[in-house]
Amino acid sequence: MRIAIPTMILATLPVIVSACEGECIVGITNAYIGNYTDPVNTFLEQLVNEVVTKVLPNRRYASPPINLIQPIVTAYQKTAYKNLETAIFPSYFHGKCQQPNPDDPDGPWVNPPGCPNPDCNVVCGTPGSMVHFFPKLRYLAFNAIRKQLVESTTPGSEAYQAMEKMVIREAGGPKNRKRAAGTLMPALRREEQAKGQFKEVMHQTSSIMERICGGTGNGKTNGLPKCSWEKAMKEFILSYP
Ligand SMILES: *[C@@H]1O[C@H](CO)[C@@H](O)[C@H](O)[C@H]1NC(C)=O
């Protein structure tokens, strides 16, 4: 029996196969966060400019308008990484690449050609699979980033409420209300109007992101040309075993 123990241990150990785990997951997620820095910054600038143009046309620029967008930035920094990692890995690229052997359907499963690396046409958790399904990976990344931004620019979210408060204050709501002591209605109506305009601008998040990345996010392989980084990304992905 003493001899059987090591055999059992070996038999129960997972087969060592290449897979994107640990460092690889963190590395690829961080690479996408890094690549998206420019598009997301462009988005933030465009959004805040729209807010100033549409809601605060008479703004006196006491502070740079970029301050107004800070709640969205904070929300992004807090959750973008986690959302992106979840969207790419456990939700899509996971598991082994082996499939039934066409020459021996009842035998052990085998790695199809190109699997696990460098170009594997089975959806599984290896760099080779991510390279083969790169267009899918590109959409997973885009949609995760966009979803994050849409959430924080949707009424009811903490970031939206915080930003709305600043914008309404700048629009002069409460100040006007005081000045118009006897006639509360017009000031309130002004505030409501500013809120409505603000909501309309914030509702453009999805289309602004599509414009920046150049696509519709619906899975067409040649979409999103400005948020692809295909060559550098494929090289980087395959730098993991
Ligand atoms: C995108 O990420 C890859 C991998 O980290 C890197 O090699 C490349 O330079 C990045 N490109 C941009 C534009 O950030």
Tab-separated table of C-alpha atoms and ligand atoms in Angstrom:
chain	number	residue	atom	x	y	z
A	1	MET	CA	0.000	0.000	0.000
A	2	ARG	CA	2.891	2.375	0.684
A	3	ILE	CA	3.872	2.081	-2.948
A	4	ALA	CA	0.349	2.873	-4.172
A	5	ILE	CA	0.203	6.255	-2.466
A	6	PRO	CA	2.545	8.211	-4.742
A	7	THR	CA	0.813	6.702	-7.768
A	8	MET	CA	-2.519	7.927	-6.521
A	9	ILE	CA	-1.151	11.384	-5.877
A	10	LEU	CA	0.209	11.597	-9.391
A	11	ALA	CA	-3.045	10.326	-10.835
A	12	THR	CA	-5.112	12.953	-9.054
A	13	LEU	CA	-2.830	15.886	-9.904
A	14	PRO	CA	-4.237	18.007	-12.712
A	15	VAL	CA	-2.535	17.372	-16.020
A	16	ILE	CA	-0.055	20.187	-16.612
A	17	VAL	CA	-1.380	22.059	-19.650
A	18	SER	CA	-0.864	25.616	-20.752
A	19	ALA	CA	-3.642	27.818	-19.506
A	20	CYS	CA	-4.091	31.486	-18.847
A	21	GLU	CA	-4.142	31.561	-15.072
A	22	GLY	CA	-2.821	33.807	-12.335
A	23	GLU	CA	-0.179	36.061	-13.801
A	24	CYS	CA	-1.483	35.619	-17.344
A	25	ILE	CA	-5.035	36.669	-16.360
A	26	VAL	CA	-3.739	39.706	-14.478
A	27	GLY	CA	-1.294	40.598	-17.259
A	28	ILE	CA	-3.840	40.476	-20.071
A	29	THR	CA	-6.512	42.309	-18.086
A	30	ASN	CA	-4.015	45.023	-17.183
A	31	ALA	CA	-2.867	45.275	-20.791
A	32	TYR	CA	-6.452	46.014	-21.844
A	33	ILE	CA	-6.915	48.512	-19.026
A	34	GLY	CA	-3.705	50.168	-20.248
A	35	ASN	CA	-4.763	50.134	-23.898
A	36	TYR	CA	-8.140	51.626	-22.993
A	37	THR	CA	-6.599	54.549	-21.101
A	38	ASP	CA	-6.614	56.775	-24.201
A	39	PRO	CA	-10.129	55.938	-25.442
A	40	VAL	CA	-11.569	56.297	-21.932
A	41	ASN	CA	-9.821	59.635	-21.415
A	42	THR	CA	-11.164	60.810	-24.762
A	43	PHE	CA	-14.618	59.687	-23.687
A	44	LEU	CA	-14.395	61.565	-20.374
A	45	GLU	CA	-13.288	64.749	-22.134
A	46	GLN	CA	-16.066	64.519	-24.704
A	47	LEU	CA	-18.700	63.824	-22.086
A	48	VAL	CA	-17.698	66.709	-19.835
A	49	ASN	CA	-17.536	69.023	-22.839
A	50	GLU	CA	-21.052	67.994	-23.808
A	51	VAL	CA	-22.267	68.650	-20.270
A	52	VAL	CA	-20.703	72.109	-20.234
A	53	THR	CA	-22.042	72.955	-23.693
A	54	LYS	CA	-25.572	71.667	-23.160
A	55	VAL	CA	-26.211	72.189	-19.444
A	56	LEU	CA	-23.814	74.927	-18.341
A	57	PRO	CA	-23.503	77.262	-21.323
A	58	ASN	CA	-22.804	80.231	-19.054
A	59	ARG	CA	-20.283	78.463	-16.869
A	60	ARG	CA	-17.667	80.834	-15.498
A	61	TYR	CA	-14.950	78.154	-15.247
A	62	ALA	CA	-14.128	78.597	-11.588
A	63	SER	CA	-12.529	75.155	-11.792
A	64	PRO	CA	-11.447	73.126	-14.800
A	65	PRO	CA	-14.543	71.268	-16.073
A	66	ILE	CA	-12.673	67.965	-15.764
A	67	ASN	CA	-13.413	68.148	-11.994
A	68	LEU	CA	-17.058	67.588	-12.826
A	69	ILE	CA	-16.268	64.138	-14.176
A	70	GLN	CA	-14.333	62.965	-11.113
A	71	PRO	CA	-17.141	60.682	-9.810
A	72	ILE	CA	-17.110	58.761	-13.118
A	73	VAL	CA	-13.313	58.474	-12.953
A	74	THR	CA	-13.466	57.203	-9.365
A	75	ALA	CA	-16.089	54.577	-10.223
A	76	TYR	CA	-14.027	53.438	-13.199
A	77	GLN	CA	-10.850	53.130	-11.176
A	78	LYS	CA	-12.685	51.180	-8.523
A	79	THR	CA	-14.365	48.517	-10.653
A	80	ALA	CA	-13.152	48.502	-14.265
A	81	TYR	CA	-10.385	45.979	-13.684
A	82	LYS	CA	-12.587	43.457	-11.897
A	83	ASN	CA	-15.421	43.757	-14.437
A	84	LEU	CA	-13.036	43.329	-17.334
A	85	GLU	CA	-11.292	40.325	-15.809
A	86	THR	CA	-14.640	38.631	-15.143
A	87	ALA	CA	-15.912	39.325	-18.657
A	88	ILE	CA	-12.824	37.870	-20.341
A	89	PHE	CA	-11.896	34.939	-18.147
A	90	PRO	CA	-14.399	33.091	-16.043
A	91	SER	CA	-17.224	34.224	-18.304
A	92	TYR	CA	-15.654	33.220	-21.612
A	93	PHE	CA	-12.071	31.969	-21.914
A	94	HIS	CA	-11.807	29.155	-19.410
A	95	GLY	CA	-11.306	25.424	-19.234
A	96	LYS	CA	-9.221	22.977	-21.207
A	97	CYS	CA	-9.049	22.698	-24.969
A	98	GLN	CA	-9.205	18.905	-25.324
A	99	GLN	CA	-11.973	17.399	-27.404
A	100	PRO	CA	-13.017	13.853	-28.370
A	101	ASN	CA	-10.488	12.308	-30.726
A	102	PRO	CA	-12.103	11.901	-34.188
A	103	ASP	CA	-9.944	8.798	-34.799
A	104	ASP	CA	-10.880	7.257	-31.457
A	105	PRO	CA	-14.223	8.725	-30.352
A	106	ASP	CA	-14.415	6.584	-27.212
A	107	GLY	CA	-10.775	7.128	-26.245
A	108	PRO	CA	-9.209	9.898	-24.219
A	109	TRP	CA	-9.794	13.455	-25.367
A	110	VAL	CA	-6.983	15.116	-27.297
A	111	ASN	CA	-5.774	18.623	-28.132
A	112	PRO	CA	-6.955	19.641	-31.607
A	113	PRO	CA	-4.202	21.034	-33.886
A	114	GLY	CA	-2.919	24.393	-32.645
A	115	CYS	CA	-4.176	23.778	-29.115
A	116	PRO	CA	-3.532	24.783	-26.448
A	117	ASN	CA	-1.153	27.201	-28.278
A	118	PRO	CA	-0.421	29.114	-30.469
A	119	ASP	CA	-3.705	29.249	-32.440
A	120	CYS	CA	-6.470	27.082	-31.044
A	121	ASN	CA	-9.925	26.978	-32.608
A	122	VAL	CA	-11.587	25.731	-29.430
A	123	VAL	CA	-12.917	28.267	-26.919
A	124	CYS	CA	-10.873	27.498	-23.831
A	125	GLY	CA	-8.666	29.185	-21.300
A	126	THR	CA	-5.370	29.388	-23.146
A	127	PRO	CA	-3.452	32.145	-24.923
A	128	GLY	CA	-3.808	30.203	-28.204
A	129	SER	CA	-7.583	30.281	-27.906
A	130	MET	CA	-7.566	34.022	-27.228
A	131	VAL	CA	-5.449	34.549	-30.307
A	132	HIS	CA	-7.758	32.438	-32.475
A	133	PHE	CA	-10.870	34.169	-31.161
A	134	PHE	CA	-9.245	37.586	-31.034
A	135	PRO	CA	-12.263	39.375	-32.582
A	136	LYS	CA	-14.397	37.937	-29.776
A	137	LEU	CA	-11.833	39.010	-27.195
A	138	ARG	CA	-11.852	42.520	-28.646
A	139	TYR	CA	-15.640	42.710	-28.182
A	140	LEU	CA	-15.531	41.236	-24.692
A	141	ALA	CA	-13.087	43.964	-23.698
A	142	PHE	CA	-14.988	46.763	-25.424
A	143	ASN	CA	-18.358	45.706	-24.045
A	144	ALA	CA	-17.015	45.328	-20.506
A	145	ILE	CA	-15.449	48.801	-20.571
A	146	ARG	CA	-18.534	50.334	-22.152
A	147	LYS	CA	-20.881	48.602	-19.705
A	148	GLN	CA	-18.860	49.994	-16.830
A	149	LEU	CA	-19.100	53.527	-18.210
A	150	VAL	CA	-22.798	53.170	-19.027
A	151	GLU	CA	-23.529	52.008	-15.493
A	152	SER	CA	-21.820	54.953	-13.856
A	153	THR	CA	-23.562	57.407	-16.201
A	154	THR	CA	-27.023	55.952	-15.579
A	155	PRO	CA	-29.454	57.765	-13.233
A	156	GLY	CA	-29.460	56.175	-9.808
A	157	SER	CA	-25.797	55.213	-9.764
A	158	GLU	CA	-23.654	56.794	-7.087
A	159	ALA	CA	-21.388	58.449	-9.670
A	160	TYR	CA	-24.332	59.868	-11.625
A	161	GLN	CA	-25.934	61.320	-8.497
A	162	ALA	CA	-22.651	62.893	-7.366
A	163	MET	CA	-21.997	64.429	-10.763
A	164	GLU	CA	-25.570	65.657	-11.127
A	165	LYS	CA	-25.317	67.411	-7.774
A	166	MET	CA	-22.212	69.316	-8.882
A	167	VAL	CA	-23.709	70.195	-12.245
A	168	ILE	CA	-26.972	71.419	-10.750
A	169	ARG	CA	-25.071	73.481	-8.199
A	170	GLU	CA	-23.085	75.031	-11.029
A	171	ALA	CA	-26.234	75.583	-13.047
A	172	GLY	CA	-27.236	77.885	-10.204
A	173	GLY	CA	-30.270	75.974	-8.978
A	174	PRO	CA	-30.186	76.584	-5.215
A	175	LYS	CA	-28.681	80.058	-5.635
A	176	ASN	CA	-31.476	81.095	-7.972
A	177	ARG	CA	-34.010	79.599	-5.648
A	178	LYS	CA	-32.836	81.866	-2.820
A	179	ARG	CA	-32.815	84.911	-5.020
A	180	ALA	CA	-36.299	84.148	-6.276
A	181	ALA	CA	-37.708	83.846	-2.747
A	182	GLY	CA	-41.257	84.781	-3.689
A	183	THR	CA	-41.330	82.899	-6.983
A	184	LEU	CA	-40.047	79.431	-6.298
A	185	MET	CA	-41.470	77.800	-9.392
A	186	PRO	CA	-39.298	79.280	-12.135
A	187	ALA	CA	-36.091	78.401	-10.260
A	188	LEU	CA	-37.301	74.880	-9.625
A	189	ARG	CA	-38.321	74.536	-13.201
A	190	ARG	CA	-34.879	75.715	-14.254
A	191	GLU	CA	-33.334	73.063	-12.074
A	192	GLU	CA	-35.600	70.390	-13.519
A	193	GLN	CA	-34.666	71.515	-16.997
A	194	ALA	CA	-30.947	71.274	-16.186
A	195	LYS	CA	-31.484	67.797	-14.755
A	196	GLY	CA	-33.243	66.716	-17.921
A	197	GLN	CA	-30.502	68.110	-20.143
A	198	PHE	CA	-27.878	66.448	-18.005
A	199	LYS	CA	-29.645	63.094	-18.261
A	200	GLU	CA	-29.799	63.409	-22.037
A	201	VAL	CA	-26.061	64.041	-22.295
A	202	MET	CA	-25.222	61.175	-19.969
A	203	HIS	CA	-27.401	58.889	-22.049
A	204	GLN	CA	-24.913	59.256	-24.912
A	205	THR	CA	-22.182	57.194	-23.242
A	206	SER	CA	-22.673	54.124	-25.382
A	207	SER	CA	-22.716	55.980	-28.694
A	208	ILE	CA	-19.713	58.130	-27.741
A	209	MET	CA	-17.705	54.979	-26.976
A	210	GLU	CA	-18.766	53.394	-30.263
A	211	ARG	CA	-17.681	56.505	-32.119
A	212	ILE	CA	-14.297	56.558	-30.379
A	213	CYS	CA	-13.569	52.879	-31.049
A	214	GLY	CA	-15.136	52.900	-34.504
A	215	GLY	CA	-17.768	50.220	-34.346
A	216	THR	CA	-21.098	49.074	-33.088
A	217	GLY	CA	-20.074	46.483	-30.506
A	218	ASN	CA	-22.260	43.823	-32.143
A	219	GLY	CA	-19.543	41.310	-32.919
A	220	LYS	CA	-18.636	42.097	-36.535
A	221	THR	CA	-15.046	40.934	-36.860
A	222	ASN	CA	-13.720	44.066	-38.498
A	223	GLY	CA	-15.373	46.497	-36.109
A	224	LEU	CA	-13.716	48.581	-33.413
A	225	PRO	CA	-10.556	49.269	-35.443
A	226	LYS	CA	-9.454	51.978	-33.012
A	227	CYS	CA	-9.734	49.703	-29.983
A	228	SER	CA	-8.135	46.580	-31.382
A	229	TRP	CA	-4.358	46.788	-30.881
A	230	GLU	CA	-4.336	43.404	-32.617
A	231	LYS	CA	-0.650	42.927	-33.414
A	232	ALA	CA	0.750	44.096	-30.072
A	233	MET	CA	-1.964	42.290	-28.129
A	234	LYS	CA	-1.532	38.938	-29.899
A	235	GLU	CA	2.210	39.101	-29.316
A	236	PHE	CA	1.654	39.962	-25.698
A	237	ILE	CA	-0.914	37.194	-25.182
A	238	LEU	CA	1.420	34.599	-26.653
A	239	SER	CA	4.211	35.725	-24.346
A	240	TYR	CA	2.375	33.617	-21.738
A	241	PRO	CA	2.975	29.873	-21.913
B	1	LIG	C1	-1.506	47.682	-25.815
B	1	LIG	O1	-1.039	46.658	-24.971
B	1	LIG	C2	0.064	45.924	-25.464
B	1	LIG	C3	0.370	44.844	-24.449
B	1	LIG	O2	0.614	45.398	-23.182
B	1	LIG	C4	1.243	46.844	-25.680
B	1	LIG	O3	2.319	46.121	-26.240
B	1	LIG	C5	0.849	47.976	-26.609
B	1	LIG	O4	1.887	48.891	-26.737
B	1	LIG	C6	-0.401	48.676	-26.081
B	1	LIG	N1	-0.822	49.697	-27.043
B	1	LIG	C7	-1.274	50.880	-26.686
B	1	LIG	C8	-1.632	51.810	-27.787
B	1	LIG	O5	-1.402	51.203	-25.507
